[in-house]
Each structure stands twice: as structure tokens, then as C-alpha cells.
């Protein structure tokens, strides 16, 4: 049996939105699913036990950062990422491609791979499809990502075409470099913001012998309507029997629109990053656009929970908005932890609710109800 398989359980009758099960060596996980990001083999400010209790099944770790520090060989000696960070569920490692390509002038791309300078000490490093896959094999993640080039926005057609074709060659090299039989490899569609290149890439990646298909190069600064159009073109040509992963997306509106277009898996630093900036994610019925900025004076004497009927640690234990505002203004780490726990739990509940709506063929109703409240924030 393959290390990673996807079981499609049901498609919403009206929209085709998918509910399924992702099977991994460390358990089976219901989709749609959101993966908290543990860049340095930790979800910032939280313990693995806390993240697991939030309902998270798969987390993401970052190959680029772990490649630089502490190094894949040390993690391998520790028994792999699962033992190293004491996480018993699924782990997906990205290829390092996005981080390398975001270095700008600090990196140089060739057909072989990418030469770059470490953001830690400035030393010269080299990352290729083969090195990325070998690194991820040593890390021992359940899902490894093929090495790709994330096309910036905007990019002209010639650049996008050349880059996409290189990503295809790198995907084949990534698959040929696979050495860990307990690991499944997901390959990544690119294509920039050009529909014909998106179709070309999705068809090519979909025909490869990979465990799953990811859609990359979106949510990189383009208008959301353009992102949705490129996503729709991509998923239209991906195989039904493989998991589909939209990389780097984690706001509720994007999750709904991604699921609408056939996506099963998501990841993003958004919920923990905004927590560190003092923002709580809530339903749009609770607050316009679904956000509470806890530094605001309106919460000074607000002794209600972040959100009624929320079962996260913060709300369940009656930590009030006033108290959390005090912690944030006082730069207390506990305030950031409470918001991180709340935000991640919010997204786990949100994806579970999407799944229930799909299974009962009510996804259209779910989506319309969400956006009726969410878009009302534009008028407030």
C-alpha cells in the first residue's frame, strides 16, 4: 500500500466540494483540513499536546529552516521529526522552494537548483530537487513536497512559462530522488497568472506518479478574484483520486472558496501570526470581517469571552476580552498563547463545519450564510 492515499467520501451535490480521508503512516485525517504551521518544528508558543487537542491532524514543518538549523542529519539521528518534536500525528514538510525564492537577490537559479545565502550567517548554500527530497527523507515527514519555483506576482508570460517548465522537470527529478518508502511526495502546479499555463501545469502534474497534487504560486499578492480564477483552472484538470493542497492560504473566506473549487488541504501562518499581533479570529456574526483587534480600547471593560459558544481553551475557561487585552498590551506571552489557541481552534472548527455541510449537501447554504455576514463588514 502506498504511504499516502486519499479516499474521496462525498461530493456536495450542488458545488462538487469534496469531503474525504487522508491516509498517512501516522493516522487518517478528515478533509477538508487545515494544517497549522510549525516552521522550526514547533507551532509558535504552543506545545504538541495543545496543538493535538485543538483537533489538528497534520502540521507543516519547513525544510529550508530545518536544513539550515539544526540540520536534517541531527533530526534523523533523533529518530525523525515525529520523535524530535514529540508529535504523533501527520507531518508535511515543504520543499524549501518558497523560502529560497523569497530571498530575492540573495539567490541564483539554475537548471541544477538554487544557490543562496543563509539568512542566519550569510554562508553560501545550494538546494536542488535531489537535496530537498533527501533532506525531507531524513526529516521523516509523512508528506514531502517536490522542489519547485514559486513564480512571483506580477511576472511576464515568458518568465512564467520558463519557470513552470523548470518546475515540471524538477518535479520529475524529485520523484526520481525518492528514497523513503514511508513518505509520499506531492508535486506542485505552477503557471503564474496565466490560464493556459495553469491548465498546462495541472495536466502535467496530474499525470505524474505522485501521492498528491498541490497548487502553488497563489496568494502571492494578486487580487483574490484572480487567485480564485487560477485555482479553478488548476483543480479542473487534477485527478479526483489524489488529495489537492492549496499552499499558503488560511483565512476563512479563502478556505471556503478553495473548498468550493475542489481543494482538500490548506496551510498558513496567518492564525498564529495575527495572534502574535493581538488579533482574534471569530465568526463574522460576532464581529465584522471576523476579526477582533484586542489592543482596541473597546475591550477594556469587556468581560465576555472572545466568542460565545467557542470551545477553545481561552473561551472554555472564561478568559475575558478585557483580560486578554491587558495581557497583549503588557506584552505577556500568555496573551499570545491564548489567541493562538483560539485562532487555531477556530479554523479546526471551521473546516469541520465545512465538511459537515458537504456531507449533507448544504455547502452552498453554508457559504452564502458566511459571506452574508462577512461581507456586511464592508458596509460597517
Coordinates of C-alpha atoms in Angstrom, one line a residue:
X1 CA 0.0 0.0 0.0
X2 CA 1.2 3.5 -0.8
X3 CA 2.4 5.6 2.1
X4 CA -0.1 8.3 1.4
X5 CA -3.6 7.8 -0.1
X6 CA -6.7 9.9 -0.4
X7 CA -10.2 8.4 -0.1
X8 CA -13.0 10.6 -1.6
X9 CA -16.1 10.1 0.6
X10 CA -18.6 12.6 -0.8
X11 CA -19.0 15.5 -3.1
X12 CA -21.5 18.2 -2.4
X13 CA -24.4 17.7 -4.9
X14 CA -24.6 21.4 -6.0
X15 CA -20.9 22.5 -6.0
X16 CA -18.7 19.4 -6.1
X17 CA -16.9 20.4 -2.9
X18 CA -15.1 17.4 -1.5
X19 CA -15.1 15.5 1.8
X20 CA -12.5 12.7 2.1
X21 CA -10.0 10.9 4.3
X22 CA -6.2 11.4 4.0
X23 CA -4.5 8.2 4.9
X24 CA -0.9 8.5 6.3
X25 CA 1.6 6.3 8.3
X26 CA 0.6 8.4 11.4
X27 CA -3.1 8.2 11.1
X28 CA -6.1 9.0 8.9
X29 CA -7.4 12.6 8.8
X30 CA -10.7 14.0 7.7
X31 CA -10.7 16.6 4.9
X32 CA -11.1 19.4 4.3
X33 CA -8.3 20.0 6.7
X34 CA -6.2 23.0 7.8
X35 CA -2.6 22.4 8.8
X36 CA -1.0 24.6 11.5
X37 CA 2.4 25.8 10.5
X38 CA 5.4 24.6 12.7
X39 CA 8.2 26.3 10.8
X40 CA 11.0 25.3 13.1
X41 CA 9.4 22.0 14.2
X42 CA 7.2 23.8 16.6
X43 CA 3.9 25.7 16.3
X44 CA 4.8 29.0 17.8
X45 CA 4.1 29.4 21.6
X46 CA 2.2 26.0 21.8
X47 CA 3.1 22.5 22.9
X48 CA 2.4 19.5 20.6
X49 CA -0.2 18.3 23.1
X50 CA -2.0 21.6 22.9
X51 CA -2.0 21.5 19.1
X52 CA -3.3 18.0 19.0
X53 CA -6.1 18.9 21.4
X54 CA -7.2 21.6 19.1
X55 CA -8.1 18.9 16.6
X56 CA -5.2 19.3 14.2
X57 CA -4.2 16.2 12.4
X58 CA -1.4 17.3 10.2
X59 CA 1.1 20.1 10.8
X60 CA 3.6 21.6 8.4
X61 CA 7.3 22.0 9.1
X62 CA 9.8 23.9 6.9
X63 CA 12.6 22.2 5.1
X64 CA 14.5 25.4 4.4
X65 CA 14.7 26.3 8.0
X66 CA 15.5 22.8 9.3
X67 CA 18.0 22.3 6.5
X68 CA 19.9 25.4 7.9
X69 CA 19.3 24.7 11.6
X70 CA 19.7 22.2 13.2
X71 CA 20.3 20.2 10.0
X72 CA 18.5 17.1 8.7
X73 CA 21.2 14.7 9.9
X74 CA 20.7 15.7 13.5
X75 CA 16.9 15.2 13.2
X76 CA 17.5 11.8 11.5
X77 CA 19.7 10.8 14.5
X78 CA 16.9 11.8 16.8
X79 CA 14.5 9.4 15.1
X80 CA 12.9 11.8 12.7
X81 CA 10.7 14.9 13.1
X82 CA 7.9 13.0 14.9
X83 CA 10.2 11.9 17.7
X84 CA 12.4 15.1 17.7
X85 CA 9.4 17.3 18.3
X86 CA 7.2 14.7 20.1
X87 CA 4.3 14.9 17.5
X88 CA 2.4 11.7 17.0
X89 CA 0.1 12.7 14.0
X90 CA 0.9 13.6 10.4
X91 CA 3.6 16.0 9.2
X92 CA 4.0 17.6 5.9
X93 CA 7.3 19.3 5.0
X94 CA 7.5 21.9 2.3
X95 CA 10.4 21.7 -0.2
X96 CA 12.1 24.9 0.8
X97 CA 11.4 26.4 -2.6
X98 CA 9.2 29.2 -1.5
X99 CA 11.6 30.4 1.2
X100 CA 14.6 30.2 -1.1
X101 CA 12.9 32.1 -3.9
X102 CA 11.7 34.8 -1.5
X103 CA 15.3 35.6 -0.8
X104 CA 15.4 37.7 -4.0
X105 CA 18.9 38.9 -4.7
X106 CA 20.4 36.5 -2.2
X107 CA 19.7 33.6 -4.5
X108 CA 20.7 32.4 -8.1
X109 CA 18.5 30.0 -10.0
X110 CA 20.0 27.4 -12.5
X111 CA 18.7 24.2 -14.0
X112 CA 20.5 22.3 -11.3
X113 CA 18.9 24.1 -8.4
X114 CA 19.3 27.3 -6.4
X115 CA 22.4 28.8 -4.8
X116 CA 21.6 31.1 -2.0
X117 CA 23.0 32.7 1.1
X118 CA 21.7 31.7 4.5
X119 CA 19.7 34.3 6.3
X120 CA 21.3 33.1 9.5
X121 CA 25.0 33.6 8.9
X122 CA 25.3 34.6 5.2
X123 CA 27.1 31.4 4.2
X124 CA 26.5 30.0 0.7
X125 CA 24.2 27.1 0.3
X126 CA 22.8 25.0 -2.5
X127 CA 19.4 23.4 -2.8
X128 CA 18.2 21.1 -5.6
X129 CA 15.3 18.7 -6.1
X130 CA 17.6 15.8 -5.0
X131 CA 18.9 17.6 -1.9
X132 CA 15.4 18.8 -0.9
X133 CA 14.0 15.3 -1.2
X134 CA 17.0 13.8 0.6
X135 CA 16.6 16.3 3.4
X136 CA 12.9 15.6 3.7
X137 CA 13.6 11.9 3.7
X138 CA 16.0 12.4 6.7
X139 CA 13.4 14.5 8.4
X140 CA 10.9 11.6 8.1
X141 CA 7.8 13.6 7.3
X142 CA 4.7 11.7 6.1
X143 CA 4.4 14.0 3.1
X144 CA 7.3 15.6 1.2
X145 CA 6.9 18.3 -1.3
X146 CA 8.6 18.3 -4.7
X147 CA 11.1 21.2 -5.2
X148 CA 9.5 23.9 -7.3
X149 CA 9.9 27.6 -8.2
X150 CA 7.3 29.9 -6.8
X151 CA 6.5 32.4 -9.5
X152 CA 6.3 36.0 -8.2
X153 CA 3.4 38.3 -8.9
X154 CA 3.5 40.1 -11.3
X155 CA 5.5 38.0 -13.8
X156 CA 5.5 38.3 -17.6
X157 CA 4.4 35.3 -19.7
X158 CA 7.8 34.3 -20.9
X159 CA 9.2 34.1 -17.3
X160 CA 6.1 32.2 -16.1
X161 CA 6.4 29.7 -18.9
X162 CA 10.1 29.1 -18.5
X163 CA 9.7 28.8 -14.7
X164 CA 6.7 26.4 -15.0
X165 CA 8.6 24.1 -17.4
X166 CA 11.5 24.1 -15.0
X167 CA 9.2 23.2 -12.1
X168 CA 7.9 20.2 -14.1
X169 CA 11.5 19.0 -14.7
X170 CA 12.2 19.4 -11.0
X171 CA 9.0 17.5 -10.1
X172 CA 10.2 14.5 -12.1
X173 CA 13.7 14.8 -10.5
X174 CA 12.1 15.0 -7.1
X175 CA 10.1 11.8 -7.7
X176 CA 13.2 10.0 -9.1
X177 CA 15.1 11.0 -6.0
X178 CA 12.6 9.4 -3.6
X179 CA 14.3 7.1 -1.1
X180 CA 11.9 6.9 1.9
X181 CA 9.2 4.3 1.3
X182 CA 7.2 5.6 4.3
X183 CA 6.9 9.0 2.6
X184 CA 4.5 10.2 -0.1
X185 CA 5.6 13.0 -2.4
X186 CA 3.2 15.8 -3.5
X187 CA 4.1 17.6 -6.7
X188 CA 3.2 21.3 -7.3
X189 CA 1.3 23.0 -10.1
X190 CA 2.5 26.5 -11.1
X191 CA 1.7 28.6 -14.1
X192 CA 1.7 32.1 -12.7
X193 CA -1.5 34.1 -13.5
X194 CA -2.0 32.7 -17.0
X195 CA -4.9 30.3 -17.6
X196 CA -3.2 28.3 -20.3
X197 CA -0.1 27.8 -18.2
X198 CA -2.2 26.8 -15.2
X199 CA -4.0 24.2 -17.4
X200 CA -0.7 23.0 -18.9
X201 CA 0.8 22.6 -15.4
X202 CA -2.2 20.9 -13.8
X203 CA -2.4 18.4 -16.6
X204 CA 1.4 17.6 -16.4
X205 CA 1.5 17.4 -12.6
X206 CA -1.7 15.4 -12.5
X207 CA -0.2 12.7 -14.8
X208 CA 2.8 12.2 -12.6
X209 CA 3.1 9.2 -10.2
X210 CA 2.9 11.4 -7.1
X211 CA 0.9 10.9 -3.9
X212 CA -1.0 14.2 -4.2
X213 CA -1.2 17.5 -6.1
X214 CA -0.6 20.9 -4.7
X215 CA -1.4 24.3 -6.2
X216 CA 1.4 26.8 -5.7
X217 CA 2.1 30.3 -6.6
X218 CA -1.2 31.7 -5.4
X219 CA -1.9 34.2 -2.6
X220 CA 1.4 36.0 -3.5
X221 CA -0.1 39.5 -3.8
X222 CA -2.6 39.0 -6.7
X223 CA -6.2 40.2 -6.4
X224 CA -8.4 37.5 -4.8
X225 CA -10.6 37.2 -7.9
X226 CA -7.6 36.4 -10.0
X227 CA -6.4 33.9 -7.4
X228 CA -9.8 32.1 -7.5
X229 CA -9.8 32.0 -11.3
X230 CA -6.4 30.5 -11.4
X231 CA -7.3 28.0 -8.8
X232 CA -10.4 27.0 -10.6
X233 CA -8.4 26.4 -13.8
X234 CA -5.9 24.3 -11.9
X235 CA -8.3 22.0 -10.0
X236 CA -10.3 21.4 -13.1
X237 CA -7.5 19.3 -14.5
X238 CA -6.3 17.5 -11.4
X239 CA -7.1 13.8 -10.7
X240 CA -10.1 13.1 -8.5
X241 CA -8.4 10.3 -6.6
X242 CA -5.5 12.4 -5.2
X243 CA -5.5 14.9 -2.4
X244 CA -5.4 18.5 -3.5
X245 CA -3.5 21.0 -1.4
X246 CA -3.6 24.8 -1.8
X247 CA -0.4 26.2 -0.3
X248 CA -0.2 29.2 2.0
X249 CA -3.9 30.0 2.4
X250 CA -5.6 30.2 5.8
X251 CA -8.3 32.9 6.1
X252 CA -11.9 31.6 6.3
X253 CA -13.0 33.3 3.1
X254 CA -10.1 31.7 1.2
X255 CA -10.8 28.3 2.7
X256 CA -14.4 28.4 1.6
X257 CA -13.5 29.5 -1.9
X258 CA -10.8 26.9 -2.1
X259 CA -13.1 24.1 -1.0
X260 CA -15.7 25.3 -3.5
X261 CA -13.1 24.7 -6.2
X262 CA -12.1 21.2 -5.1
X263 CA -9.3 21.8 -2.5
X264 CA -8.8 19.3 0.4
X265 CA -5.8 20.7 2.3
X266 CA -4.6 24.1 3.4
X267 CA -1.8 25.6 5.5
X268 CA -0.9 29.2 6.6
X269 CA 0.9 31.1 9.2
X270 CA -2.0 33.6 9.4
X271 CA -3.7 32.3 12.6
X272 CA -0.6 32.2 14.7
X273 CA 1.0 35.3 13.2
X274 CA -2.0 37.5 13.8
X275 CA -2.3 36.1 17.3
X276 CA 1.2 37.4 18.0
X277 CA -0.1 40.8 16.7
X278 CA -3.0 40.7 19.1
X279 CA -5.8 39.7 16.8
X280 CA -8.5 37.1 17.4
X281 CA -10.3 35.2 14.6
X282 CA -14.1 35.0 15.2
X283 CA -17.2 34.3 13.1
X284 CA -18.3 37.3 11.1
X285 CA -21.6 37.2 13.0
X286 CA -19.6 38.1 16.1
X287 CA -17.5 40.9 14.5
X288 CA -17.3 42.4 11.0
X289 CA -14.8 40.6 8.8
X290 CA -14.4 38.0 11.6
X291 CA -11.7 39.8 13.5
X292 CA -11.2 41.3 16.9
X293 CA -8.2 43.7 17.4
X294 CA -7.6 43.1 21.1
X295 CA -5.5 46.3 21.7
X296 CA -8.6 48.4 20.9
X297 CA -10.0 50.4 23.8
X298 CA -13.5 49.0 23.3
X299 CA -12.4 45.8 25.1
X300 CA -11.0 47.5 28.2
X301 CA -14.1 46.5 30.3
X302 CA -15.5 43.8 28.1
X303 CA -15.8 40.7 30.4
X304 CA -17.2 38.4 27.8
X305 CA -15.2 35.6 26.1
X306 CA -13.6 36.1 22.7
X307 CA -16.6 34.3 21.2
X308 CA -19.7 32.8 22.6
X309 CA -20.1 29.0 22.1
X310 CA -16.4 28.6 21.3
X311 CA -14.8 25.5 22.9
X312 CA -11.2 26.6 22.8
X313 CA -9.1 26.7 25.9
X314 CA -9.4 30.5 26.3
X315 CA -13.2 30.7 25.9
X316 CA -13.9 27.5 27.7
X317 CA -12.0 28.7 30.8
X318 CA -13.6 32.1 30.7
X319 CA -10.6 34.3 30.0
X320 CA -12.3 37.5 29.1
X321 CA -11.6 40.0 26.3
X322 CA -10.6 42.6 29.0
X323 CA -8.0 40.2 30.5
X324 CA -6.6 39.2 27.1
X325 CA -6.4 42.9 26.1
X326 CA -4.4 43.6 29.3
X327 CA -2.0 40.7 28.5
X328 CA -1.5 41.9 24.9
X329 CA -0.8 45.5 26.0
X330 CA 1.5 44.3 28.7
X331 CA 3.4 42.1 26.2
X332 CA 2.7 39.0 28.2
X333 CA 3.3 35.7 26.3
X334 CA 0.3 34.1 27.9
X335 CA -1.9 36.5 25.9
X336 CA -0.3 35.4 22.6
X337 CA -0.8 31.8 23.6
X338 CA -4.5 32.3 24.4
X339 CA -5.0 34.0 21.0
X340 CA -3.0 31.3 19.2
X341 CA -5.1 28.5 20.8
X342 CA -8.3 30.3 20.0
X343 CA -7.4 31.1 16.4
X344 CA -6.2 27.6 15.5
X345 CA -9.2 26.0 17.2
X346 CA -11.5 28.4 15.2
X347 CA -10.0 27.1 11.9
X348 CA -10.3 23.5 13.0
X349 CA -14.0 24.0 13.9
X350 CA -14.5 25.9 10.6
X351 CA -13.1 23.1 8.5
X352 CA -15.1 20.6 10.4
X353 CA -18.3 22.6 9.8
X354 CA -17.4 22.8 6.1
X355 CA -17.1 19.0 6.0
X356 CA -20.5 18.6 7.6
X357 CA -22.0 21.0 5.1
X358 CA -20.5 19.0 2.2
X359 CA -21.7 15.6 3.7
X360 CA -25.3 16.9 4.0
X361 CA -25.2 18.7 0.6
X362 CA -25.6 22.1 2.2
X363 CA -22.3 23.7 1.2
X364 CA -24.0 26.4 -0.9
X365 CA -26.1 27.4 2.1
X366 CA -23.1 27.3 4.4
X367 CA -21.1 29.5 2.0
X368 CA -23.9 32.0 1.4
X369 CA -24.6 32.4 5.2
X370 CA -20.9 33.0 5.9
X371 CA -20.5 35.7 3.2
X372 CA -23.7 37.4 4.1
X373 CA -22.2 38.2 7.5
X374 CA -18.6 38.5 6.3
X375 CA -19.3 41.0 3.5
X376 CA -21.5 43.1 5.8
X377 CA -18.3 44.2 7.4
X378 CA -17.5 46.2 4.3
X379 CA -20.5 48.4 5.0
X380 CA -19.9 49.0 8.7

